[in-house]
PDB file of C-alpha atoms in Angstrom:
ATOM      1  CA  SER A  12      40.660 -13.772 -49.872  1.00  0.00           C
ATOM      2  CA  CYS A  13      36.778 -13.546 -50.334  1.00  0.00           C
ATOM      3  CA  ILE A  14      34.658 -10.641 -49.484  1.00  0.00           C
ATOM      4  CA  GLU A  15      31.019 -11.431 -49.126  1.00  0.00           C
ATOM      5  CA  LYS A  16      28.550  -9.197 -49.870  1.00  0.00           C
ATOM      6  CA  ASN A  17      25.549  -9.146 -47.194  1.00  0.00           C
ATOM      7  CA  ARG A  18      21.856  -8.014 -48.961  1.00  0.00           C
ATOM      8  CA  ARG A  19      19.946  -6.865 -46.654  1.00  0.00           C
ATOM      9  CA  ARG A  20      15.913  -7.510 -47.662  1.00  0.00           C
ATOM     10  CA  ILE A  21      13.876  -4.069 -46.931  1.00  0.00           C
ATOM     11  CA  THR A  22      10.075  -4.937 -46.460  1.00  0.00           C
ATOM     12  CA  MET A  23       7.142  -2.334 -45.962  1.00  0.00           C
ATOM     13  CA  VAL A  24       4.892  -3.048 -43.891  1.00  0.00           C
ATOM     14  CA  GLU A  25       1.272  -1.268 -43.899  1.00  0.00           C
ATOM     15  CA  LEU A  26      -0.376  -0.538 -40.386  1.00  0.00           C
ATOM     16  CA  ASN A  27      -3.218  -1.624 -39.627  1.00  0.00           C
ATOM     17  CA  GLU A  28      -6.040  -0.037 -37.649  1.00  0.00           C
ATOM     18  CA  GLU A  29      -4.946  -0.670 -34.554  1.00  0.00           C
ATOM     19  CA  PHE A  30      -1.644   0.763 -34.539  1.00  0.00           C
ATOM     20  CA  SER A  31      -2.505   4.156 -36.875  1.00  0.00           C
ATOM     21  CA  SER A  32      -4.668   4.837 -34.320  1.00  0.00           C
ATOM     22  CA  ILE A  33      -3.151   5.885 -30.368  1.00  0.00           C
ATOM     23  CA  SER A  34      -4.769   7.133 -28.017  1.00  0.00           C
ATOM     24  CA  PHE A  35      -5.232  10.586 -26.720  1.00  0.00           C
ATOM     25  CA  ASN A  36      -6.947   8.957 -23.446  1.00  0.00           C
ATOM     26  CA  GLU A  37      -5.651   8.750 -20.302  1.00  0.00           C
ATOM     27  CA  LYS A  38      -2.723  10.798 -19.805  1.00  0.00           C
ATOM     28  CA  ILE A  39      -0.693  12.939 -18.071  1.00  0.00           C
ATOM     29  CA  SER A  40       0.080  15.871 -20.132  1.00  0.00           C
ATOM     30  CA  ASN A  41       1.806  18.751 -18.014  1.00  0.00           C
ATOM     31  CA  ILE A  42       3.780  18.175 -14.643  1.00  0.00           C
ATOM     32  CA  ARG A  43       4.670  20.949 -11.581  1.00  0.00           C
ATOM     33  CA  PHE A  44       6.920  20.113  -9.187  1.00  0.00           C
ATOM     34  CA  VAL A  45       6.881  23.054  -6.662  1.00  0.00           C
ATOM     35  CA  HIS A  46       9.472  22.620  -3.101  1.00  0.00           C
ATOM     36  CA  LEU A  47       6.949  23.120  -1.039  1.00  0.00           C
ATOM     37  CA  GLU A  48       9.270  25.613   2.073  1.00  0.00           C
ATOM     38  CA  ASN A  49      10.407  28.193  -0.379  1.00  0.00           C
ATOM     39  CA  GLU A  50       7.110  27.584  -2.965  1.00  0.00           C
ATOM     40  CA  LYS A  51      10.385  27.423  -5.759  1.00  0.00           C
ATOM     41  CA  LEU A  52      10.044  25.127  -9.384  1.00  0.00           C
ATOM     42  CA  LEU A  53      11.748  22.260  -8.593  1.00  0.00           C
ATOM     43  CA  THR A  54      14.577  22.480 -11.356  1.00  0.00           C
ATOM     44  CA  THR A  55      16.832  19.923 -13.045  1.00  0.00           C
ATOM     45  CA  ALA A  56      19.257  20.838 -10.692  1.00  0.00           C
ATOM     46  CA  SER A  57      18.788  21.422  -7.832  1.00  0.00           C
ATOM     47  CA  SER A  58      20.104  22.367  -3.890  1.00  0.00           C
ATOM     48  CA  LEU A  59      19.059  21.219  -0.333  1.00  0.00           C
ATOM     49  CA  ASP A  60      21.062  23.071   2.584  1.00  0.00           C
ATOM     50  CA  GLU A  61      22.081  19.214   3.355  1.00  0.00           C
ATOM     51  CA  PHE A  62      22.318  14.879   3.003  1.00  0.00           C
ATOM     52  CA  PRO A  63      20.538  12.565   4.119  1.00  0.00           C
ATOM     53  CA  ALA A  64      17.826  15.736   3.627  1.00  0.00           C
ATOM     54  CA  SER A  65      13.227  15.158   3.601  1.00  0.00           C
ATOM     55  CA  PHE A  66      10.944  17.790   2.286  1.00  0.00           C
ATOM     56  CA  SER A  67       7.885  17.803   0.543  1.00  0.00           C
ATOM     57  CA  LEU A  68       6.797  18.872  -2.827  1.00  0.00           C
ATOM     58  CA  GLY A  69       3.692  20.003  -3.743  1.00  0.00           C
ATOM     59  CA  VAL A  70       2.367  18.301  -7.302  1.00  0.00           C
ATOM     60  CA  ASP A  71       0.095  20.239 -10.826  1.00  0.00           C
ATOM     61  CA  ILE A  72      -1.487  17.532 -12.374  1.00  0.00           C
ATOM     62  CA  ASP A  73      -2.636  17.847 -15.864  1.00  0.00           C
ATOM     63  CA  LEU A  74      -4.309  14.418 -16.557  1.00  0.00           C
ATOM     64  CA  PHE A  75      -5.622  14.167 -20.426  1.00  0.00           C
ATOM     65  CA  ASN A  76      -9.168  13.667 -22.157  1.00  0.00           C
ATOM     66  CA  ILE A  77      -9.572  10.604 -18.204  1.00  0.00           C
ATOM     67  CA  LYS A  78     -12.996   9.545 -17.837  1.00  0.00           C
ATOM     68  CA  ALA A  79     -15.896  10.764 -15.565  1.00  0.00           C
ATOM     69  CA  ASN A  80     -17.613   8.946 -12.290  1.00  0.00           C
ATOM     70  CA  TYR A  81     -13.367   7.108 -12.778  1.00  0.00           C
ATOM     71  CA  LYS A  82     -11.205   5.160 -10.051  1.00  0.00           C
ATOM     72  CA  TYR A  83      -7.641   6.102 -10.563  1.00  0.00           C
ATOM     73  CA  GLN A  84      -5.099   6.587  -8.970  1.00  0.00           C
ATOM     74  CA  ILE A  85      -1.589   8.056  -9.270  1.00  0.00           C
ATOM     75  CA  HIS A  86       1.358   5.886  -8.196  1.00  0.00           C
ATOM     76  CA  VAL A  87       4.659   7.922  -7.265  1.00  0.00           C
ATOM     77  CA  PHE A  88       8.415   6.428  -7.545  1.00  0.00           C
ATOM     78  CA  PHE A  89      11.649   8.064  -6.372  1.00  0.00           C
ATOM     79  CA  GLN A  90      14.596   6.432  -7.708  1.00  0.00           C
ATOM     80  CA  GLY A  91      18.213   7.438  -7.040  1.00  0.00           C
ATOM     81  CA  ASP A  92      21.822   6.362  -9.031  1.00  0.00           C
ATOM     82  CA  GLY A  93      23.299   3.241  -8.373  1.00  0.00           C
ATOM     83  CA  GLN A  94      19.871   2.290  -6.382  1.00  0.00           C
ATOM     84  CA  LEU A  95      17.841  -1.004  -8.960  1.00  0.00           C
ATOM     85  CA  HIS A  96      14.524  -0.702  -8.718  1.00  0.00           C
ATOM     86  CA  ASP A  97      11.887   2.581  -7.742  1.00  0.00           C
ATOM     87  CA  GLN A  98      10.078   2.655  -4.428  1.00  0.00           C
ATOM     88  CA  LEU A  99       6.603   3.633  -4.934  1.00  0.00           C
ATOM     89  CA  ILE A 100       6.284   6.508  -1.923  1.00  0.00           C
ATOM     90  CA  HIS A 101       3.086   8.184  -2.350  1.00  0.00           C
ATOM     91  CA  VAL A 102      -0.734   6.735  -4.411  1.00  0.00           C
ATOM     92  CA  SER A 103      -3.208   9.674  -4.830  1.00  0.00           C
ATOM     93  CA  ASN A 104      -6.934   8.096  -5.563  1.00  0.00           C
ATOM     94  CA  VAL A 105      -8.964  10.855  -8.415  1.00  0.00           C
ATOM     95  CA  TYR A 106     -12.071  10.045  -8.932  1.00  0.00           C
ATOM     96  CA  ILE A 107     -13.031  13.580 -10.741  1.00  0.00           C
ATOM     97  CA  HIS A 108     -17.487  14.219 -11.411  1.00  0.00           C
ATOM     98  CA  GLU A 109     -18.292  15.405 -15.674  1.00  0.00           C
ATOM     99  CA  GLU A 110     -19.284  18.762 -14.366  1.00  0.00           C
ATOM    100  CA  GLU A 111     -15.544  19.389 -12.529  1.00  0.00           C
ATOM    101  CA  PHE A 112     -13.523  18.848 -16.582  1.00  0.00           C
ATOM    102  CA  ILE A 113     -11.920  21.901 -17.520  1.00  0.00           C
ATOM    103  CA  PHE A 114     -13.192  20.572 -21.222  1.00  0.00           C
ATOM    104  CA  SER A 115     -15.913  17.393 -21.780  1.00  0.00           C
ATOM    105  CA  LYS A 116     -15.817  15.392 -25.109  1.00  0.00           C
ATOM    106  CA  ASN A 117     -18.498  12.102 -24.619  1.00  0.00           C
ATOM    107  CA  ASN A 118     -17.528  11.055 -21.166  1.00  0.00           C
ATOM    108  CA  TYR A 119     -13.443  11.643 -21.076  1.00  0.00           C
ATOM    109  CA  GLY A 120     -12.660  15.154 -20.208  1.00  0.00           C
ATOM    110  CA  ILE A 121      -8.982  17.376 -18.732  1.00  0.00           C
ATOM    111  CA  THR A 122      -8.492  18.796 -15.724  1.00  0.00           C
ATOM    112  CA  THR A 123      -6.329  19.178 -12.960  1.00  0.00           C
ATOM    113  CA  GLY A 124      -4.909  18.174  -9.819  1.00  0.00           C
ATOM    114  CA  SER A 125      -2.491  18.713  -6.844  1.00  0.00           C
ATOM    115  CA  PHE A 126      -1.286  17.207  -4.269  1.00  0.00           C
ATOM    116  CA  ILE A 127       1.241  16.801  -1.587  1.00  0.00           C
ATOM    117  CA  PHE A 128       4.761  14.250  -1.355  1.00  0.00           C
ATOM    118  CA  GLY A 129       7.764  13.705   0.582  1.00  0.00           C
ATOM    119  CA  LEU A 130      11.268  13.107  -0.852  1.00  0.00           C
ATOM    120  CA  THR A 131      14.051  11.103   1.811  1.00  0.00           C
ATOM    121  CA  PRO A 132      17.393  12.032  -0.597  1.00  0.00           C
ATOM    122  CA  LYS A 133      20.100  10.058   0.998  1.00  0.00           C
ATOM    123  CA  LYS A 134      23.271  11.878  -0.619  1.00  0.00           C
ATOM    124  CA  GLN A 135      23.593  14.486  -3.230  1.00  0.00           C
ATOM    125  CA  GLY A 136      23.445  12.687  -6.292  1.00  0.00           C
ATOM    126  CA  ASP A 137      21.001  12.154  -9.641  1.00  0.00           C
ATOM    127  CA  TYR A 138      17.128  11.414  -9.071  1.00  0.00           C
ATOM    128  CA  ARG A 139      14.372  10.087 -10.867  1.00  0.00           C
ATOM    129  CA  ILE A 140      10.526  10.885  -9.982  1.00  0.00           C
ATOM    130  CA  THR A 141       7.710   8.558 -11.673  1.00  0.00           C
ATOM    131  CA  LEU A 142       4.247   9.556 -12.256  1.00  0.00           C
ATOM    132  CA  LYS A 143       2.093   6.871 -12.955  1.00  0.00           C
ATOM    133  CA  LEU A 144      -1.244   7.531 -13.724  1.00  0.00           C
ATOM    134  CA  VAL A 145      -3.221   3.610 -13.401  1.00  0.00           C
ATOM    135  CA  ASP A 146      -6.650   2.570 -13.385  1.00  0.00           C
ATOM    136  CA  ALA A 147      -7.539   1.931  -9.361  1.00  0.00           C
ATOM    137  CA  GLU A 148     -10.054  -1.335 -10.077  1.00  0.00           C
ATOM    138  CA  TYR A 149      -7.271  -3.121 -12.810  1.00  0.00           C
ATOM    139  CA  GLN A 150      -4.346  -1.253 -11.288  1.00  0.00           C
ATOM    140  CA  LYS A 151      -3.031  -1.402 -14.826  1.00  0.00           C
ATOM    141  CA  VAL A 152      -0.270   1.217 -15.946  1.00  0.00           C
ATOM    142  CA  LEU A 153      -1.991   3.865 -18.255  1.00  0.00           C
ATOM    143  CA  ASP A 154       0.091   6.049 -18.242  1.00  0.00           C
ATOM    144  CA  GLU A 155       3.454   7.488 -16.900  1.00  0.00           C
ATOM    145  CA  PHE A 156       6.072  10.286 -16.850  1.00  0.00           C
ATOM    146  CA  HIS A 157       9.244  10.551 -15.478  1.00  0.00           C
ATOM    147  CA  GLN A 158      11.339  14.126 -14.649  1.00  0.00           C
ATOM    148  CA  TYR A 159      14.731  13.263 -13.378  1.00  0.00           C
ATOM    149  CA  ILE A 160      16.440  15.634 -11.144  1.00  0.00           C
ATOM    150  CA  TYR A 161      20.742  16.215  -9.218  1.00  0.00           C
ATOM    151  CA  LEU A 162      20.328  17.060  -6.027  1.00  0.00           C
ATOM    152  CA  TYR A 163      23.516  19.146  -4.099  1.00  0.00           C
ATOM    153  CA  LYS A 164      24.474  20.236  -1.407  1.00  0.00           C
ATOM    154  CA  ARG A 165      24.016  24.160  -1.228  1.00  0.00           C
TER     155      ARG A 165
END
């Protein structure tokens, strides 16, 4: 019996300048979800009184190095376990004047904001909330954030 040895070729690849310079512009840097009925933070495992349910979440969001005086949107998607696609459930428009930035440099800055949206989970289970920072003019997704939660009955 003949055993054939596979030989693997390892190639060193030089990183080009485009790949090596990671962009720190137009990012979502921090998210906090607050259940508005009880003003408590939404945790990874959260209980509800009944299903199907309907409740409002407040979102506190930090945006990192966004352009001043530029139109963005934040798209909120919701997806449950077993659903093939996430559903767009909310859109917030974002337009920040440079003087409203916490810090700014070269027409980019850091800011905070908040908005409210509603969730309507049908049953107990796993869910994903996705926030996407979108260039409003070109409808290009610039960054996204995922929050995974388990909702159960009290």
